[in-house]
CSV table of C-alpha atoms (C1' of nucleotides) in Angstrom, one decimal:
chain,number,residue,atom,x,y,z
A,453,MET,CA,0.0,0.0,0.0
A,454,LYS,CA,1.5,3.3,-1.1
A,455,ALA,CA,1.3,6.6,0.8
A,456,PRO,CA,-0.9,9.0,-1.0
A,457,SER,CA,1.0,11.8,-2.9
A,458,ASP,CA,0.9,15.4,-1.7
A,459,PHE,CA,-1.1,16.2,-4.8
A,460,GLN,CA,-3.8,13.6,-3.9
A,461,LEU,CA,-3.9,14.9,-0.3
A,462,GLN,CA,-4.3,18.5,-1.6
A,463,ALA,CA,-7.2,17.3,-3.7
A,464,ASP,CA,-8.9,15.6,-0.8
A,465,LEU,CA,-8.5,18.5,1.5
A,466,ARG,CA,-9.6,21.1,-1.0
A,467,ARG,CA,-13.3,20.9,-1.4
A,468,PRO,CA,-15.9,23.6,-1.9
A,469,GLY,CA,-15.7,26.0,1.0
A,470,ARG,CA,-12.7,24.4,2.6
A,471,ARG,CA,-9.2,25.9,2.7
A,472,VAL,CA,-5.9,24.3,3.0
A,473,THR,CA,-4.2,26.4,5.7
A,474,ASN,CA,-0.6,26.1,6.9
A,475,GLN,CA,-1.8,24.8,10.2
A,476,ARG,CA,-4.0,22.1,8.7
A,477,TRP,CA,-1.3,21.0,6.3
A,478,LEU,CA,1.4,20.9,8.9
A,479,ILE,CA,-0.7,18.9,11.3
A,480,LEU,CA,-1.4,16.4,8.5
A,481,GLU,CA,2.3,16.2,7.7
A,482,VAL,CA,3.2,15.6,11.4
A,483,VAL,CA,0.7,12.8,11.8
A,484,ARG,CA,1.8,11.2,8.5
A,485,GLY,CA,5.4,11.6,9.5
A,486,THR,CA,5.3,9.3,12.5
A,487,ASP,CA,4.2,5.8,13.3
A,488,SER,CA,4.0,6.5,17.0
A,489,HIS,CA,0.2,7.0,17.0
A,490,PRO,CA,0.4,10.4,18.6
A,491,THR,CA,-2.0,12.2,20.9
A,492,ALA,CA,-3.3,15.7,20.2
A,493,GLU,CA,-0.9,17.1,22.7
A,494,TRP,CA,2.1,15.5,21.1
A,495,VAL,CA,1.1,16.8,17.7
A,496,TYR,CA,0.7,20.2,19.2
A,497,GLN,CA,4.2,20.2,20.6
A,498,LYS,CA,5.6,19.1,17.2
A,499,VAL,CA,3.7,21.6,15.2
A,500,ARG,CA,4.5,24.4,17.6
A,501,ARG,CA,8.2,24.3,16.6
A,502,ARG,CA,7.3,25.5,13.2
A,503,LEU,CA,4.2,27.5,14.0
A,504,PRO,CA,4.8,28.8,17.5
A,505,ARG,CA,1.5,30.7,17.6
A,506,ILE,CA,-0.7,27.8,16.9
A,507,SER,CA,-3.2,26.9,19.6
A,508,LEU,CA,-4.1,23.5,21.0
A,509,GLY,CA,-7.7,24.0,20.0
A,510,THR,CA,-6.7,24.3,16.4
A,511,VAL,CA,-4.9,21.0,16.6
A,512,TYR,CA,-7.9,19.3,18.0
A,513,ARG,CA,-10.2,20.8,15.4
A,514,ASN,CA,-8.0,19.8,12.5
A,515,LEU,CA,-7.3,16.3,13.7
A,516,LYS,CA,-11.0,15.7,13.9
A,517,LEU,CA,-11.5,17.3,10.5
A,518,LEU,CA,-8.7,15.3,8.9
A,519,ALA,CA,-10.1,12.1,10.3
A,520,GLU,CA,-13.5,12.9,8.9
A,521,GLU,CA,-12.0,13.4,5.5
A,522,GLY,CA,-10.4,10.0,5.9
A,523,LEU,CA,-6.8,11.5,5.6
A,524,ILE,CA,-5.9,10.2,9.0
A,525,GLN,CA,-7.3,7.6,11.3
A,526,GLU,CA,-8.7,8.1,14.8
A,527,LEU,CA,-7.9,5.2,17.2
A,528,GLU,CA,-10.2,4.0,19.9
A,529,SER,CA,-8.2,4.3,23.1
A,530,ARG,CA,-9.1,4.8,26.7
A,531,GLY,CA,-8.5,8.1,28.3
A,532,PHE,CA,-7.2,10.2,25.4
A,533,GLY,CA,-7.5,10.1,21.6
A,534,ARG,CA,-4.7,8.9,19.4
A,535,TYR,CA,-4.2,9.4,15.7
A,536,ASP,CA,-2.7,7.3,12.9
A,537,GLY,CA,-1.3,8.7,9.7
A,538,ASN,CA,-1.4,5.3,8.1
A,539,THR,CA,-4.9,5.0,6.6
A,540,ALA,CA,-4.2,1.6,5.0
A,541,ARG,CA,-6.1,-1.2,6.7
A,542,HIS,CA,-3.9,-2.6,9.5
A,543,ASP,CA,-4.1,-3.8,13.0
A,544,HIS,CA,-2.4,-2.7,16.2
A,545,PHE,CA,-0.5,-4.2,19.1
A,546,THR,CA,-0.5,-2.3,22.4
A,547,CYS,CA,2.2,-3.0,25.0
A,548,GLN,CA,0.5,-2.9,28.4
A,549,ARG,CA,3.7,-2.1,30.2
A,550,CYS,CA,5.2,0.8,28.2
A,551,GLY,CA,1.9,1.9,26.6
A,552,ARG,CA,3.4,2.0,23.1
A,553,ILE,CA,1.2,1.1,20.1
A,554,PHE,CA,2.8,-0.8,17.2
A,555,ASP,CA,1.5,-1.3,13.7
A,556,LEU,CA,1.2,-4.9,12.7
A,557,GLU,CA,2.5,-5.9,9.3
A,558,VAL,CA,0.8,-9.2,9.3
A,559,ARG,CA,-2.6,-9.0,7.7
A,560,VAL,CA,-5.4,-10.8,9.5
A,561,ASP,CA,-8.0,-12.3,7.2
A,562,PRO,CA,-9.4,-9.4,5.2
A,563,SER,CA,-12.7,-11.1,4.6
A,564,LEU,CA,-13.6,-11.1,8.3
A,565,GLY,CA,-16.0,-8.2,8.2
A,566,ARG,CA,-17.9,-9.6,5.2
A,567,ARG,CA,-18.1,-13.1,6.8
A,568,ILE,CA,-19.4,-11.9,10.1
A,569,GLY,CA,-21.8,-9.5,8.4
A,570,ALA,CA,-23.3,-12.3,6.4
A,571,ARG,CA,-23.7,-14.4,9.5
A,572,THR,CA,-25.1,-11.8,11.9
A,573,GLY,CA,-27.3,-9.5,9.8
A,574,PHE,CA,-25.4,-6.4,10.8
A,575,THR,CA,-24.2,-4.1,8.0
A,576,ILE,CA,-20.5,-4.0,8.7
A,577,THR,CA,-18.4,-1.3,7.2
A,578,HIS,CA,-15.2,-1.9,8.9
A,579,HIS,CA,-13.6,-3.6,11.8
A,580,ARG,CA,-10.6,-3.1,14.1
A,581,ILE,CA,-8.4,-5.7,15.8
A,582,GLU,CA,-6.3,-4.7,18.8
A,583,PHE,CA,-3.8,-7.0,20.4
A,584,TYR,CA,-2.5,-6.5,23.9
A,585,GLY,CA,0.4,-7.9,25.8
A,586,LEU,CA,4.1,-7.1,26.2
A,587,CYS,CA,6.6,-5.9,23.6
A,588,ALA,CA,10.0,-7.5,23.4
A,589,SER,CA,11.9,-4.9,25.5
A,590,CYS,CA,9.2,-5.0,28.2
A,591,VAL,CA,9.4,-8.8,28.4
A,592,LEU,CA,13.1,-8.4,29.1
A,593,ALA,CA,12.6,-5.6,31.6
A,594,ALA,CA,9.8,-7.5,33.4
A,595,GLY,CA,12.1,-10.5,33.6
A,596,HIS,CA,14.8,-8.4,35.3
A,597,ALA,CA,12.5,-6.8,37.8
A,598,LYS,CA,12.3,-9.7,40.3
A,599,GLY,CA,10.7,-9.8,43.7
A,600,GLY,CA,7.0,-9.9,42.9
A,601,GLU,CA,7.0,-6.1,42.8
A,602,THR,CA,4.4,-4.7,40.5
A,603,SER,CA,6.3,-3.3,37.5
A,604,LYS,CA,5.5,0.3,37.1
A,605,ARG,CA,4.2,1.5,33.7
A,606,ALA,CA,6.5,3.8,31.9
A,607,ARG,CA,3.4,5.4,30.4
A,608,HIS,CA,4.9,6.3,27.0
A,609,ARG,CA,3.1,9.1,25.5
A,610,PRO,CA,2.9,9.3,22.3
B,308,MET,CA,-20.4,-20.5,28.2
B,309,LYS,CA,-22.0,-20.4,31.7
B,310,ALA,CA,-22.4,-17.4,33.9
B,311,PRO,CA,-20.4,-17.9,37.1
B,312,SER,CA,-22.5,-18.8,40.2
B,313,ASP,CA,-23.1,-16.3,42.9
B,314,PHE,CA,-21.1,-18.6,45.1
B,315,GLN,CA,-18.1,-18.4,42.8
B,316,LEU,CA,-18.4,-14.6,42.5
B,317,GLN,CA,-18.4,-14.3,46.3
B,318,ALA,CA,-15.2,-16.3,46.4
B,319,ASP,CA,-13.6,-14.2,43.8
B,320,LEU,CA,-14.6,-11.0,45.6
B,321,ARG,CA,-13.7,-12.1,49.1
B,322,ARG,CA,-9.9,-12.1,49.4
B,323,PRO,CA,-7.7,-11.1,52.3
B,324,GLY,CA,-8.5,-7.6,53.3
B,325,ARG,CA,-11.3,-7.1,50.9
B,326,ARG,CA,-14.9,-6.8,51.9
B,327,VAL,CA,-18.0,-7.7,50.0
B,328,THR,CA,-20.2,-4.6,50.6
B,329,ASN,CA,-23.8,-4.0,49.5
B,330,GLN,CA,-22.7,-1.4,47.1
B,331,ARG,CA,-20.1,-3.5,45.4
B,332,TRP,CA,-22.4,-6.5,45.2
B,333,LEU,CA,-25.2,-4.5,43.8
B,334,ILE,CA,-23.0,-2.9,41.2
B,335,LEU,CA,-21.8,-6.3,40.1
B,336,GLU,CA,-25.4,-7.5,39.8
B,337,VAL,CA,-26.4,-4.6,37.7
B,338,VAL,CA,-23.6,-5.0,35.3
B,339,ARG,CA,-24.1,-8.7,35.0
B,340,GLY,CA,-27.9,-8.1,34.6
B,341,THR,CA,-27.7,-6.3,31.3
B,342,ASP,CA,-26.1,-6.8,27.9
B,343,SER,CA,-26.2,-3.1,27.1
B,344,HIS,CA,-22.6,-2.4,27.9
B,345,PRO,CA,-23.4,0.4,30.3
B,346,THR,CA,-21.5,3.5,31.3
B,347,ALA,CA,-20.7,4.3,34.9
B,348,GLU,CA,-23.4,6.9,34.9
B,349,TRP,CA,-26.0,4.4,33.8
B,350,VAL,CA,-24.9,1.9,36.4
B,351,TYR,CA,-25.1,4.7,39.0
B,352,GLN,CA,-28.7,5.5,38.1
B,353,LYS,CA,-29.7,1.9,38.3
B,354,VAL,CA,-28.0,1.2,41.6
B,355,ARG,CA,-29.4,4.4,43.0
B,356,ARG,CA,-32.9,3.0,42.9
B,357,ARG,CA,-32.0,0.5,45.6
B,358,LEU,CA,-29.2,2.4,47.4
B,359,PRO,CA,-30.3,6.0,47.1
B,360,ARG,CA,-27.3,7.3,49.1
B,361,ILE,CA,-24.6,5.7,47.0
B,362,SER,CA,-22.2,8.1,45.3
B,363,LEU,CA,-21.0,8.2,41.7
B,364,GLY,CA,-17.4,7.9,43.0
B,365,THR,CA,-18.2,4.6,44.6
B,366,VAL,CA,-19.6,3.3,41.4
B,367,TYR,CA,-16.5,4.3,39.5
B,368,ARG,CA,-14.2,2.9,42.2
B,369,ASN,CA,-16.0,-0.5,42.2
B,370,LEU,CA,-16.3,-0.8,38.5
B,371,LYS,CA,-12.6,-0.4,38.3
B,372,LEU,CA,-12.0,-2.8,41.1
B,373,LEU,CA,-14.4,-5.5,39.7
B,374,ALA,CA,-12.7,-5.2,36.4
B,375,GLU,CA,-9.3,-5.7,38.0
B,376,GLU,CA,-10.7,-8.9,39.7
B,377,GLY,CA,-11.8,-10.0,36.3
B,378,LEU,CA,-15.5,-10.2,37.3
B,379,ILE,CA,-16.5,-7.7,34.7
B,380,GLN,CA,-14.8,-6.4,31.5
B,381,GLU,CA,-13.8,-2.9,30.7
B,382,LEU,CA,-14.4,-1.9,27.1
B,383,GLU,CA,-12.2,0.4,25.2
B,384,SER,CA,-14.4,3.1,23.8
B,385,ARG,CA,-13.8,6.7,22.9
B,386,GLY,CA,-15.0,9.4,25.2
B,387,PHE,CA,-16.3,7.4,28.1
B,388,GLY,CA,-15.8,3.9,29.6
B,389,ARG,CA,-18.2,1.1,29.2
B,390,TYR,CA,-18.5,-2.2,31.1
B,391,ASP,CA,-19.5,-5.7,30.2
B,392,GLY,CA,-20.8,-8.2,32.6
B,393,ASN,CA,-20.1,-11.0,30.2
B,394,THR,CA,-16.5,-12.1,30.8
B,395,ALA,CA,-16.5,-14.9,28.3
B,396,ARG,CA,-14.4,-14.2,25.3
B,397,HIS,CA,-16.6,-12.5,22.7
B,398,ASP,CA,-16.5,-9.7,20.2
B,399,HIS,CA,-18.6,-6.6,19.6
B,400,PHE,CA,-20.5,-4.8,17.0
B,401,THR,CA,-21.1,-1.1,17.4
B,402,CYS,CA,-23.8,0.6,15.4
B,403,GLN,CA,-22.4,4.0,14.2
B,404,ARG,CA,-25.9,5.5,14.0
B,405,CYS,CA,-27.6,4.7,17.3
B,406,GLY,CA,-24.4,4.0,19.2
B,407,ARG,CA,-25.5,0.7,20.6
B,408,ILE,CA,-23.1,-2.1,21.2
B,409,PHE,CA,-24.0,-5.7,20.5
B,410,ASP,CA,-22.4,-8.9,21.6
B,411,LEU,CA,-21.5,-11.2,18.8
B,412,GLU,CA,-22.4,-14.8,19.2
B,413,VAL,CA,-20.2,-15.9,16.3
B,414,ARG,CA,-16.8,-16.8,17.5
B,415,VAL,CA,-13.9,-15.5,15.4
B,416,ASP,CA,-10.9,-17.8,15.1
B,417,PRO,CA,-9.8,-18.2,18.8
B,418,SER,CA,-6.2,-19.0,17.9
B,419,LEU,CA,-5.7,-15.5,16.4
B,420,GLY,CA,-3.7,-14.1,19.2
B,421,ARG,CA,-1.4,-17.1,19.4
B,422,ARG,CA,-0.8,-17.0,15.6
B,423,ILE,CA,-0.1,-13.3,15.4
B,424,GLY,CA,2.1,-13.6,18.5
B,425,ALA,CA,4.2,-16.3,16.9
B,426,ARG,CA,4.7,-14.3,13.8
B,427,THR,CA,5.4,-10.9,15.3
B,428,GLY,CA,7.5,-11.6,18.4
B,429,PHE,CA,5.1,-9.8,20.7
B,430,THR,CA,3.8,-11.6,23.8
B,431,ILE,CA,0.1,-11.4,23.3
B,432,THR,CA,-2.1,-11.9,26.2
B,433,HIS,CA,-5.5,-11.1,24.6
B,434,HIS,CA,-7.1,-9.3,21.7
B,435,ARG,CA,-10.2,-7.5,20.9
B,436,ILE,CA,-12.2,-7.3,17.7
B,437,GLU,CA,-14.7,-4.5,17.1
B,438,PHE,CA,-17.0,-4.4,14.1
B,439,TYR,CA,-18.6,-1.2,13.0
B,440,GLY,CA,-21.5,-0.4,10.8
B,441,LEU,CA,-25.3,-0.2,11.0
B,442,CYS,CA,-27.7,-2.4,12.9
B,443,ALA,CA,-30.8,-3.7,11.3
B,444,SER,CA,-33.2,-1.1,12.6
B,445,CYS,CA,-30.8,1.7,11.6
B,446,VAL,CA,-30.4,0.4,8.1
B,447,LEU,CA,-34.2,0.7,7.9
B,448,ALA,CA,-34.3,4.2,9.4
B,449,ALA,CA,-31.5,5.4,7.2
B,450,GLY,CA,-33.4,4.1,4.2
B,451,HIS,CA,-36.5,6.2,5.1
B,452,ALA,CA,-34.6,9.4,5.8
B,453,LYS,CA,-34.3,10.6,2.2
B,454,GLY,CA,-33.1,13.9,0.9
B,455,GLY,CA,-29.4,13.7,1.5
B,456,GLU,CA,-29.9,15.0,5.0
B,457,THR,CA,-27.2,13.8,7.4
B,458,SER,CA,-28.9,11.3,9.7
B,459,LYS,CA,-28.5,12.4,13.2
B,460,ARG,CA,-27.2,10.0,15.7
B,461,ALA,CA,-29.6,9.0,18.4
B,462,ARG,CA,-26.5,8.7,20.7
B,463,HIS,CA,-27.8,5.8,22.7
B,464,ARG,CA,-26.2,5.7,26.1
B,465,PRO,CA,-26.0,2.9,27.5
C,1136,DT,C1',-17.2,-9.3,73.3
C,1137,DT,C1',-14.1,-5.7,72.7
C,1138,DC,C1',-10.4,-3.4,70.7
C,1139,DA,C1',-7.4,-2.1,67.0
C,1140,DT,C1',-6.8,-1.8,62.2
C,1141,DA,C1',-7.9,-1.5,57.5
C,1142,DT,C1',-11.4,-1.0,54.2
C,1143,DT,C1',-15.0,1.4,52.3
C,1144,DC,C1',-18.1,4.9,52.1
C,1145,DA,C1',-20.5,9.7,50.8
C,1146,DG,C1',-19.7,14.0,49.4
C,1147,DG,C1',-17.4,17.2,47.1
C,1148,DA,C1',-13.3,19.3,45.2
C,1149,DA,C1',-9.8,18.6,41.7
C,1150,DT,C1',-8.0,17.1,37.4
C,1151,DG,C1',-7.4,16.4,32.5
C,1152,DA,C1',-8.8,15.8,27.9
C,1153,DT,C1',-11.7,17.8,24.8
C,1154,DT,C1',-15.0,21.1,22.9
C,1155,DC,C1',-17.1,25.6,22.6
C,1156,DT,C1',-17.3,30.7,22.3
C,1157,DT,C1',-15.8,35.0,20.7
C,1158,DA,C1',-13.4,38.4,18.5
C,1159,DT,C1',-10.0,38.6,14.9
C,1160,DT,C1',-7.5,37.3,10.8
C,1161,DA,C1',-6.9,35.4,6.2
C,1162,DC,C1',-8.5,33.5,2.0
C,1163,DT,C1',-11.5,33.4,-2.3
C,1164,DA,C1',-14.4,34.8,-5.6
C,1165,DT,C1',-16.5,38.7,-7.4
D,115,DA,C1',-10.4,46.5,-3.6
D,116,DT,C1',-14.5,44.5,-1.4
D,117,DA,C1',-17.7,41.4,0.5
D,118,DG,C1',-18.5,37.1,2.4
D,119,DT,C1',-16.9,32.9,4.3
D,120,DA,C1',-13.7,29.8,6.7
D,121,DA,C1',-10.2,29.4,10.0
D,122,DT,C1',-7.6,31.0,13.8
D,123,DA,C1',-5.8,32.1,18.9
D,124,DA,C1',-7.1,32.4,23.4
D,125,DG,C1',-9.2,31.0,26.9
D,126,DA,C1',-13.6,29.7,29.2
D,127,DA,C1',-16.7,25.8,29.7
D,128,DT,C1',-17.8,21.0,29.8
D,129,DC,C1',-17.7,16.3,30.9
D,130,DA,C1',-15.9,12.0,32.5
D,131,DT,C1',-13.1,10.4,35.9
D,132,DT,C1',-10.1,10.5,39.9
D,133,DC,C1',-8.7,12.1,44.3
D,134,DC,C1',-9.3,13.7,49.0
D,135,DT,C1',-11.6,14.1,53.4
D,136,DG,C1',-13.5,12.5,57.6
D,137,DA,C1',-16.9,9.3,59.2
D,138,DA,C1',-18.8,4.6,59.3
D,139,DT,C1',-18.2,-0.3,59.3
D,140,DA,C1',-16.4,-4.9,58.8
D,141,DT,C1',-12.7,-8.1,60.1
D,142,DG,C1',-9.4,-10.6,62.9
D,143,DA,C1',-6.9,-11.1,67.1
D,144,DA,C1',-6.9,-11.1,72.0
DNA sequence: TTCATATTCAGGAATGATTCTTATTACTAT
DNA sequence: ATAGTAATAAGAATCATTCCTGAATATGAA
């Protein structure tokens, strides 16, 4: 799956009565430029380096708008929202210790939605698979931390 | 899959230095007694009928605690938390028009986590599959509502 | 039973992410 | 240029959730 060209993105963003502002464009670039599934706050901090006067509200508004246009993806996560610049169909793994979210390269049966839809009577437009557990480095870290002590979360954020 | 007996639940709840209070027990009953995947607020309103002096904080605290004990399940949903009294492994369908969440009877390949874990190197403890689309009644309703008007969400809640 | 201790509670304040409001600025088409 | 619309910055407001307090209550040991 190829990343869409800037030209294509421009076309998607530019529709009747909608402008392509610096802020919006830069926010899109930042989200597309990372695979860390960032929060609004993280995007805000990044964008701020180039547009120091931008406001957090603008970031929120545009993330929402970009997601509605289908140019980025909004992830379902507890507590705070996260965004994904990769709009290709893919699944995620969340490490429950460090909190990081990883893209899965492995594709899980793409006909799943269709099959379940046929069997249940629901009209299924899409689905989402989230895996949970420990990433490699956290397995190691958890192994070192002996003594029954509850391992504290690093709470990575992005 | 059978619902656990009250006796079993008692045993799970009663561990050293943990009491089984009216409040906690009733909250558990309410969540187990519905398949509507309620929010904390909804549980609060229900429980209040029998325990008028209970506080919302108590509901939150106990929902969290019951989820940690594995007696109920906490769903990952955007905006606000939802709980599920059905702790058996199952998937969900969310109607994007009315907002309701349905349990899926159909079981999707139970070995999924193991397979993906083996292929990716992550240590996967569990996974979650969420389907999205329209439920039967909303397909009907959406059909009636002609004229290009954006169908307003009923925002069911539970 | 009685005491000592820890848990849980109600009530309300505090927090934190997100959305909304308002006045201002910046495009776009005329 | 000008009028009209969309987008912005700043900060207030909202909403779900957590945290804090002091009082009440169960539990286990003596």
